[in-house]
PDB file of C-alpha atoms in Angstrom:
ATOM      1  CA  UNK A   1       6.163  -9.420  17.444  1.00 51.00           C
ATOM      2  CA  UNK A   2       8.416  -9.097  14.350  1.00 70.00           C
ATOM      3  CA  UNK A   3       6.051  -7.649  11.998  1.00 89.00           C
ATOM      4  CA  UNK A   4       5.815  -8.445   8.267  1.00 94.00           C
ATOM      5  CA  UNK A   5       9.175  -9.555   7.233  1.00 96.00           C
ATOM      6  CA  UNK A   6      10.447  -9.157   3.566  1.00 97.00           C
ATOM      7  CA  UNK A   7      13.665 -10.536   2.174  1.00 97.00           C
ATOM      8  CA  UNK A   8      15.998  -9.939   0.414  1.00 97.00           C
ATOM      9  CA  UNK A   9      15.612  -5.949   1.017  1.00 96.00           C
ATOM     10  CA  UNK A  10      17.603  -5.248  -2.180  1.00 97.00           C
ATOM     11  CA  UNK A  11      17.710  -7.594  -5.034  1.00 98.00           C
ATOM     12  CA  UNK A  12      19.701  -7.209  -8.407  1.00 98.00           C
ATOM     13  CA  UNK A  13      18.735  -9.335 -11.331  1.00 98.00           C
ATOM     14  CA  UNK A  14      20.060  -9.467 -15.011  1.00 98.00           C
ATOM     15  CA  UNK A  15      17.386  -9.390 -17.616  1.00 98.00           C
ATOM     16  CA  UNK A  16      16.193 -12.776 -18.227  1.00 98.00           C
ATOM     17  CA  UNK A  17      17.099 -14.348 -14.700  1.00 98.00           C
ATOM     18  CA  UNK A  18      14.562 -15.244 -12.008  1.00 98.00           C
ATOM     19  CA  UNK A  19      13.553 -13.176  -8.969  1.00 98.00           C
ATOM     20  CA  UNK A  20      12.222 -14.693  -5.912  1.00 98.00           C
ATOM     21  CA  UNK A  21      10.741 -12.320  -3.218  1.00 98.00           C
ATOM     22  CA  UNK A  22       9.741 -13.766   0.196  1.00 98.00           C
ATOM     23  CA  UNK A  23       7.258 -12.622   2.765  1.00 98.00           C
ATOM     24  CA  UNK A  24       6.685 -13.796   6.225  1.00 97.00           C
ATOM     25  CA  UNK A  25       3.283 -12.426   7.470  1.00 95.00           C
ATOM     26  CA  UNK A  26       2.908 -11.300  11.043  1.00 91.00           C
ATOM     27  CA  UNK A  27       2.375 -13.988  13.651  1.00 89.00           C
ATOM     28  CA  UNK A  28      -1.171 -14.862  13.513  1.00 84.00           C
ATOM     29  CA  UNK A  29      -1.898 -13.491  10.087  1.00 87.00           C
ATOM     30  CA  UNK A  30      -3.099 -15.827   7.452  1.00 88.00           C
ATOM     31  CA  UNK A  31      -4.058 -13.501   4.799  1.00 90.00           C
ATOM     32  CA  UNK A  32      -1.065 -12.008   2.432  1.00 93.00           C
ATOM     33  CA  UNK A  33      -1.204  -9.298  -0.247  1.00 93.00           C
ATOM     34  CA  UNK A  34       1.509  -8.283  -2.533  1.00 96.00           C
ATOM     35  CA  UNK A  35       1.932  -4.867  -4.130  1.00 96.00           C
ATOM     36  CA  UNK A  36       4.228  -3.305  -6.589  1.00 97.00           C
ATOM     37  CA  UNK A  37       5.539   0.553  -6.454  1.00 94.00           C
ATOM     38  CA  UNK A  38       7.334   2.160  -9.283  1.00 88.00           C
ATOM     39  CA  UNK A  39       9.240   5.252  -8.496  1.00 81.00           C
ATOM     40  CA  UNK A  40       7.182   8.385  -7.633  1.00 77.00           C
ATOM     41  CA  UNK A  41       3.863   6.109  -7.834  1.00 82.00           C
ATOM     42  CA  UNK A  42       1.475   4.781  -5.348  1.00 86.00           C
ATOM     43  CA  UNK A  43       1.302   0.935  -4.594  1.00 92.00           C
ATOM     44  CA  UNK A  44      -0.699  -1.346  -7.181  1.00 94.00           C
ATOM     45  CA  UNK A  45      -2.317  -4.422  -5.807  1.00 92.00           C
ATOM     46  CA  UNK A  46      -1.155  -7.610  -7.409  1.00 95.00           C
ATOM     47  CA  UNK A  47      -2.151 -10.554  -5.600  1.00 94.00           C
ATOM     48  CA  UNK A  48      -3.994 -11.702  -2.282  1.00 92.00           C
ATOM     49  CA  UNK A  49      -3.399 -15.089  -0.946  1.00 93.00           C
ATOM     50  CA  UNK A  50      -4.557 -17.144   1.826  1.00 92.00           C
ATOM     51  CA  UNK A  51      -2.311 -20.657   2.851  1.00 90.00           C
ATOM     52  CA  UNK A  52      -2.306 -22.648   0.051  1.00 91.00           C
ATOM     53  CA  UNK A  53      -4.821 -20.513  -2.039  1.00 93.00           C
ATOM     54  CA  UNK A  54      -4.762 -17.521  -4.276  1.00 94.00           C
ATOM     55  CA  UNK A  55      -7.835 -15.660  -3.702  1.00 90.00           C
ATOM     56  CA  UNK A  56      -7.666 -12.725  -6.021  1.00 90.00           C
ATOM     57  CA  UNK A  57      -4.876 -12.431  -8.646  1.00 92.00           C
ATOM     58  CA  UNK A  58      -6.571  -9.865 -10.617  1.00 90.00           C
ATOM     59  CA  UNK A  59      -3.586  -7.348 -10.387  1.00 92.00           C
ATOM     60  CA  UNK A  60      -0.964  -9.867 -11.594  1.00 95.00           C
ATOM     61  CA  UNK A  61       0.624  -9.820 -15.072  1.00 95.00           C
ATOM     62  CA  UNK A  62      -0.335 -12.681 -17.047  1.00 91.00           C
ATOM     63  CA  UNK A  63       2.850 -13.964 -17.806  1.00 95.00           C
ATOM     64  CA  UNK A  64       6.144 -14.268 -15.995  1.00 98.00           C
ATOM     65  CA  UNK A  65       4.589 -13.580 -12.472  1.00 98.00           C
ATOM     66  CA  UNK A  66       3.421 -16.365 -10.051  1.00 98.00           C
ATOM     67  CA  UNK A  67       2.732 -16.235  -6.383  1.00 98.00           C
ATOM     68  CA  UNK A  68       2.381 -18.843  -3.535  1.00 97.00           C
ATOM     69  CA  UNK A  69       1.800 -19.079   0.003  1.00 96.00           C
ATOM     70  CA  UNK A  70       2.325 -22.807   1.093  1.00 94.00           C
ATOM     71  CA  UNK A  71       1.027 -24.428   4.258  1.00 91.00           C
ATOM     72  CA  UNK A  72       4.631 -24.029   5.769  1.00 91.00           C
ATOM     73  CA  UNK A  73       6.990 -20.965   5.247  1.00 93.00           C
ATOM     74  CA  UNK A  74       6.743 -17.763   3.593  1.00 96.00           C
ATOM     75  CA  UNK A  75       4.784 -16.560   0.762  1.00 98.00           C
ATOM     76  CA  UNK A  76       6.888 -16.418  -2.538  1.00 98.00           C
ATOM     77  CA  UNK A  77       6.460 -13.779  -5.476  1.00 98.00           C
ATOM     78  CA  UNK A  78       8.330 -15.040  -8.165  1.00 98.00           C
ATOM     79  CA  UNK A  79       9.006 -13.079 -11.644  1.00 98.00           C
ATOM     80  CA  UNK A  80      10.779 -15.086 -14.384  1.00 98.00           C
ATOM     81  CA  UNK A  81      12.722 -13.758 -17.322  1.00 98.00           C
ATOM     82  CA  UNK A  82      12.892 -10.455 -15.601  1.00 98.00           C
ATOM     83  CA  UNK A  83      12.913  -7.228 -17.869  1.00 97.00           C
ATOM     84  CA  UNK A  84      13.896  -3.643 -17.028  1.00 96.00           C
ATOM     85  CA  UNK A  85      10.349  -2.629 -16.506  1.00 95.00           C
ATOM     86  CA  UNK A  86      10.225  -5.189 -13.535  1.00 96.00           C
ATOM     87  CA  UNK A  87      12.404  -2.670 -11.566  1.00 96.00           C
ATOM     88  CA  UNK A  88      10.112  -1.591  -8.545  1.00 97.00           C
ATOM     89  CA  UNK A  89       9.861  -2.019  -4.799  1.00 97.00           C
ATOM     90  CA  UNK A  90       7.456  -4.882  -3.925  1.00 98.00           C
ATOM     91  CA  UNK A  91       5.681  -4.898  -0.850  1.00 97.00           C
ATOM     92  CA  UNK A  92       3.959  -7.587   1.145  1.00 96.00           C
ATOM     93  CA  UNK A  93       1.109  -7.057   3.524  1.00 93.00           C
ATOM     94  CA  UNK A  94      -0.743  -9.260   5.854  1.00 91.00           C
ATOM     95  CA  UNK A  95      -3.811  -9.259   7.847  1.00 85.00           C
ATOM     96  CA  UNK A  96      -5.559 -11.458  10.599  1.00 81.00           C
ATOM     97  CA  UNK A  97      -8.791 -11.647   8.858  1.00 75.00           C
ATOM     98  CA  UNK A  98      -9.898 -11.349   5.001  1.00 72.00           C
ATOM     99  CA  UNK A  99      -9.709  -7.894   3.571  1.00 66.00           C
ATOM    100  CA  UNK A 100     -13.162  -6.630   3.439  1.00 52.00           C
ATOM    101  CA  UNK A 101     -15.731  -4.180   4.542  1.00 45.00           C
ATOM    102  CA  UNK A 102     -15.209  -2.656   7.808  1.00 49.00           C
ATOM    103  CA  UNK A 103     -11.846  -3.976   8.345  1.00 53.00           C
ATOM    104  CA  UNK A 104      -9.838  -0.767   9.391  1.00 54.00           C
ATOM    105  CA  UNK A 105      -6.119  -0.693   9.920  1.00 57.00           C
ATOM    106  CA  UNK A 106      -5.550  -4.215  10.227  1.00 67.00           C
ATOM    107  CA  UNK A 107      -3.393  -4.363   7.360  1.00 81.00           C
ATOM    108  CA  UNK A 108       0.195  -4.295   8.209  1.00 87.00           C
ATOM    109  CA  UNK A 109       3.102  -3.809   5.335  1.00 92.00           C
ATOM    110  CA  UNK A 110       6.526  -4.926   5.335  1.00 95.00           C
ATOM    111  CA  UNK A 111       9.271  -2.895   4.465  1.00 95.00           C
ATOM    112  CA  UNK A 112       9.721  -4.049   0.962  1.00 97.00           C
ATOM    113  CA  UNK A 113      11.953  -5.605  -1.689  1.00 98.00           C
ATOM    114  CA  UNK A 114      13.591  -3.342  -3.965  1.00 97.00           C
ATOM    115  CA  UNK A 115      14.224  -5.068  -7.238  1.00 98.00           C
ATOM    116  CA  UNK A 116      16.682  -3.806  -9.848  1.00 97.00           C
ATOM    117  CA  UNK A 117      17.115  -5.319 -13.183  1.00 97.00           C
ATOM    118  CA  UNK A 118      20.138  -4.472 -15.097  1.00 97.00           C
TER     119      UNK A 118
ATOM    120  CA  UNK B   1      -6.660   5.092 -14.948  1.00 36.00           C
ATOM    121  CA  UNK B   2      -6.331   6.067 -11.449  1.00 41.00           C
ATOM    122  CA  UNK B   3      -9.235   6.252  -9.466  1.00 48.00           C
ATOM    123  CA  UNK B   4      -7.722   7.966  -6.532  1.00 59.00           C
ATOM    124  CA  UNK B   5      -5.321  10.630  -6.860  1.00 54.00           C
ATOM    125  CA  UNK B   6      -3.668  13.537  -5.282  1.00 47.00           C
ATOM    126  CA  UNK B   7      -3.915  17.223  -5.883  1.00 49.00           C
ATOM    127  CA  UNK B   8      -0.527  18.171  -5.198  1.00 50.00           C
ATOM    128  CA  UNK B   9       2.677  16.135  -5.748  1.00 83.00           C
ATOM    129  CA  UNK B  10       4.645  18.110  -2.892  1.00 90.00           C
ATOM    130  CA  UNK B  11       4.101  20.205   0.084  1.00 93.00           C
ATOM    131  CA  UNK B  12       6.341  22.392   2.224  1.00 95.00           C
ATOM    132  CA  UNK B  13       5.361  23.316   5.486  1.00 96.00           C
ATOM    133  CA  UNK B  14       6.954  25.369   8.206  1.00 97.00           C
ATOM    134  CA  UNK B  15       7.466  23.365  11.515  1.00 97.00           C
ATOM    135  CA  UNK B  16       4.691  24.024  14.038  1.00 97.00           C
ATOM    136  CA  UNK B  17       2.233  24.828  11.238  1.00 97.00           C
ATOM    137  CA  UNK B  18      -0.613  22.912  10.240  1.00 97.00           C
ATOM    138  CA  UNK B  19      -0.618  20.573   7.024  1.00 96.00           C
ATOM    139  CA  UNK B  20      -3.537  19.626   4.627  1.00 96.00           C
ATOM    140  CA  UNK B  21      -3.147  16.954   2.088  1.00 95.00           C
ATOM    141  CA  UNK B  22      -5.730  16.463  -0.428  1.00 93.00           C
ATOM    142  CA  UNK B  23      -6.963  13.584  -2.425  1.00 92.00           C
ATOM    143  CA  UNK B  24      -9.790  13.007  -5.163  1.00 90.00           C
ATOM    144  CA  UNK B  25     -11.455   9.831  -5.570  1.00 86.00           C
ATOM    145  CA  UNK B  26     -14.037   8.657  -8.387  1.00 79.00           C
ATOM    146  CA  UNK B  27     -15.227   5.241  -7.026  1.00 76.00           C
ATOM    147  CA  UNK B  28     -18.513   6.198  -4.816  1.00 74.00           C
ATOM    148  CA  UNK B  29     -18.912   2.381  -4.218  1.00 78.00           C
ATOM    149  CA  UNK B  30     -15.804   2.426  -1.710  1.00 80.00           C
ATOM    150  CA  UNK B  31     -16.451   1.586   1.729  1.00 79.00           C
ATOM    151  CA  UNK B  32     -13.885   3.337   3.637  1.00 83.00           C
ATOM    152  CA  UNK B  33     -10.604   5.334   2.947  1.00 90.00           C
ATOM    153  CA  UNK B  34      -7.178   5.237   4.618  1.00 91.00           C
ATOM    154  CA  UNK B  35      -4.273   7.455   4.816  1.00 93.00           C
ATOM    155  CA  UNK B  36      -0.775   6.027   4.793  1.00 94.00           C
ATOM    156  CA  UNK B  37       2.570   7.500   5.604  1.00 96.00           C
ATOM    157  CA  UNK B  38       5.642   6.095   3.794  1.00 94.00           C
ATOM    158  CA  UNK B  39       9.094   7.200   4.888  1.00 93.00           C
ATOM    159  CA  UNK B  40      12.127   6.695   2.641  1.00 89.00           C
ATOM    160  CA  UNK B  41      12.793   2.962   2.195  1.00 87.00           C
ATOM    161  CA  UNK B  42      10.032   1.816   4.363  1.00 91.00           C
ATOM    162  CA  UNK B  43       6.724   0.466   3.750  1.00 92.00           C
ATOM    163  CA  UNK B  44       3.620   2.366   4.275  1.00 92.00           C
ATOM    164  CA  UNK B  45       2.330   2.831   7.667  1.00 92.00           C
ATOM    165  CA  UNK B  46      -1.418   3.363   8.784  1.00 90.00           C
ATOM    166  CA  UNK B  47      -2.355   6.685   9.914  1.00 93.00           C
ATOM    167  CA  UNK B  48      -6.030   6.847  10.147  1.00 92.00           C
ATOM    168  CA  UNK B  49      -9.071   5.837   8.129  1.00 90.00           C
ATOM    169  CA  UNK B  50     -12.742   6.899   8.004  1.00 92.00           C
ATOM    170  CA  UNK B  51     -15.834   5.001   6.871  1.00 89.00           C
ATOM    171  CA  UNK B  52     -17.758   6.015   3.882  1.00 89.00           C
ATOM    172  CA  UNK B  53     -20.771   7.039   6.207  1.00 90.00           C
ATOM    173  CA  UNK B  54     -18.930   9.538   7.998  1.00 93.00           C
ATOM    174  CA  UNK B  55     -17.433  12.970   7.231  1.00 95.00           C
ATOM    175  CA  UNK B  56     -14.829  13.631   9.713  1.00 97.00           C
ATOM    176  CA  UNK B  57     -12.667  11.380  12.131  1.00 96.00           C
ATOM    177  CA  UNK B  58      -9.902  12.789  14.495  1.00 96.00           C
ATOM    178  CA  UNK B  59      -6.838  11.005  15.658  1.00 93.00           C
ATOM    179  CA  UNK B  60      -3.761  12.211  17.676  1.00 92.00           C
ATOM    180  CA  UNK B  61      -2.707  15.400  15.700  1.00 96.00           C
ATOM    181  CA  UNK B  62      -4.315  14.240  12.502  1.00 97.00           C
ATOM    182  CA  UNK B  63      -7.974  14.826  11.201  1.00 97.00           C
ATOM    183  CA  UNK B  64      -9.504  13.300   8.158  1.00 97.00           C
ATOM    184  CA  UNK B  65     -12.214  14.598   6.282  1.00 97.00           C
ATOM    185  CA  UNK B  66     -14.662  13.205   3.686  1.00 95.00           C
ATOM    186  CA  UNK B  67     -16.536  15.043   1.178  1.00 93.00           C
ATOM    187  CA  UNK B  68     -18.684  12.512  -0.524  1.00 90.00           C
ATOM    188  CA  UNK B  69     -20.468  15.210  -2.667  1.00 90.00           C
ATOM    189  CA  UNK B  70     -17.351  16.184  -4.360  1.00 91.00           C
ATOM    190  CA  UNK B  71     -15.447  13.082  -3.680  1.00 90.00           C
ATOM    191  CA  UNK B  72     -12.662  14.441  -2.075  1.00 92.00           C
ATOM    192  CA  UNK B  73     -10.756  13.256   1.111  1.00 94.00           C
ATOM    193  CA  UNK B  74      -8.154  15.425   2.912  1.00 96.00           C
ATOM    194  CA  UNK B  75      -5.588  14.780   5.734  1.00 97.00           C
ATOM    195  CA  UNK B  76      -5.074  17.418   8.417  1.00 98.00           C
ATOM    196  CA  UNK B  77      -1.786  17.564  10.438  1.00 98.00           C
ATOM    197  CA  UNK B  78      -1.694  19.674  13.458  1.00 97.00           C
ATOM    198  CA  UNK B  79       1.607  21.198  14.628  1.00 97.00           C
ATOM    199  CA  UNK B  80       3.797  19.563  11.913  1.00 97.00           C
ATOM    200  CA  UNK B  81       6.995  18.185  13.247  1.00 97.00           C
ATOM    201  CA  UNK B  82      10.174  17.226  11.249  1.00 96.00           C
ATOM    202  CA  UNK B  83       9.071  13.632  11.976  1.00 96.00           C
ATOM    203  CA  UNK B  84       5.927  13.989   9.915  1.00 97.00           C
ATOM    204  CA  UNK B  85       8.217  14.453   6.543  1.00 97.00           C
ATOM    205  CA  UNK B  86       7.346  11.728   4.046  1.00 96.00           C
ATOM    206  CA  UNK B  87       5.071  10.737   1.411  1.00 94.00           C
ATOM    207  CA  UNK B  88       1.334  10.472   2.225  1.00 96.00           C
ATOM    208  CA  UNK B  89      -1.038   8.152   0.256  1.00 93.00           C
ATOM    209  CA  UNK B  90      -4.793   7.975   0.367  1.00 93.00           C
ATOM    210  CA  UNK B  91      -6.311   4.687  -0.402  1.00 91.00           C
ATOM    211  CA  UNK B  92      -9.749   3.539  -0.825  1.00 89.00           C
ATOM    212  CA  UNK B  93     -11.121  -0.065  -0.147  1.00 82.00           C
ATOM    213  CA  UNK B  94     -13.427  -1.381  -2.669  1.00 78.00           C
ATOM    214  CA  UNK B  95     -14.945  -4.570  -3.797  1.00 74.00           C
ATOM    215  CA  UNK B  96     -12.347  -5.752  -6.710  1.00 71.00           C
ATOM    216  CA  UNK B  97     -15.088  -7.747  -8.387  1.00 70.00           C
ATOM    217  CA  UNK B  98     -13.037 -10.862  -7.919  1.00 65.00           C
ATOM    218  CA  UNK B  99     -13.803 -12.290  -4.705  1.00 64.00           C
ATOM    219  CA  UNK B 100     -12.316  -9.698  -2.249  1.00 70.00           C
ATOM    220  CA  UNK B 101     -11.438  -6.173  -1.403  1.00 74.00           C
ATOM    221  CA  UNK B 102      -8.637  -4.266  -2.590  1.00 79.00           C
ATOM    222  CA  UNK B 103      -6.730  -1.201  -1.541  1.00 84.00           C
ATOM    223  CA  UNK B 104      -6.302   1.148  -4.442  1.00 87.00           C
ATOM    224  CA  UNK B 105      -3.784   3.769  -3.817  1.00 89.00           C
ATOM    225  CA  UNK B 106      -3.335   7.495  -5.256  1.00 85.00           C
ATOM    226  CA  UNK B 107       0.104   8.716  -6.214  1.00 80.00           C
ATOM    227  CA  UNK B 108       1.115  10.284  -2.913  1.00 90.00           C
ATOM    228  CA  UNK B 109       1.955  13.756  -1.856  1.00 93.00           C
ATOM    229  CA  UNK B 110       5.600  14.676  -0.586  1.00 93.00           C
ATOM    230  CA  UNK B 111       5.313  16.471   2.706  1.00 96.00           C
ATOM    231  CA  UNK B 112       8.616  18.390   3.636  1.00 96.00           C
ATOM    232  CA  UNK B 113       8.644  20.124   6.908  1.00 96.00           C
ATOM    233  CA  UNK B 114      11.058  23.151   7.183  1.00 95.00           C
ATOM    234  CA  UNK B 115      12.607  23.551  10.524  1.00 91.00           C
TER     235      UNK B 115
END
């Protein structure tokens, strides 16, 4: 079981370029969550997706950010026209069931993608 | 602002001593709370959780205490080892109001173990 796989581990983009971050959930997990972590900060929820559906995007910035989880392939977090403030670590987590009451410890995180905007 | 936060940003402990990491929360509607450990360059790793209807739960070398009266959560690590050095986050699970539950993280406490 390879766990939650994120790639690339490190990504450097110039201001104005696009960043694409990929996340392959654990085998058997169909629920994916993206979080952002600024230096010396905790993780901030961005979006929750199931296959082909965005369930909760209440933490996503309204502009430049989008996420998808297609029927086949990994989940993608896309950031258009990146700015220096987008520099952060982006973590993906997956779970076998919807995140809700009583789900304890069923949330597995990947190792993250460190995005640096220069 | 943050609904979950940590009292101390750093904690240094002698190897073999017990560690106590504290957390305050403000949302009384959260149904359970989780402690995560994050080592440098890695993602958060689940340590232990506790439901809101409990006040104590024990795991291997770790104990979580929940005081709902003062909205306080703590993680106790017994016989701290060098491998325990990491940043520790508390997180609460609560209804996002947008059709799902979310984990809300605090800022973290960095634990350093002195050999």
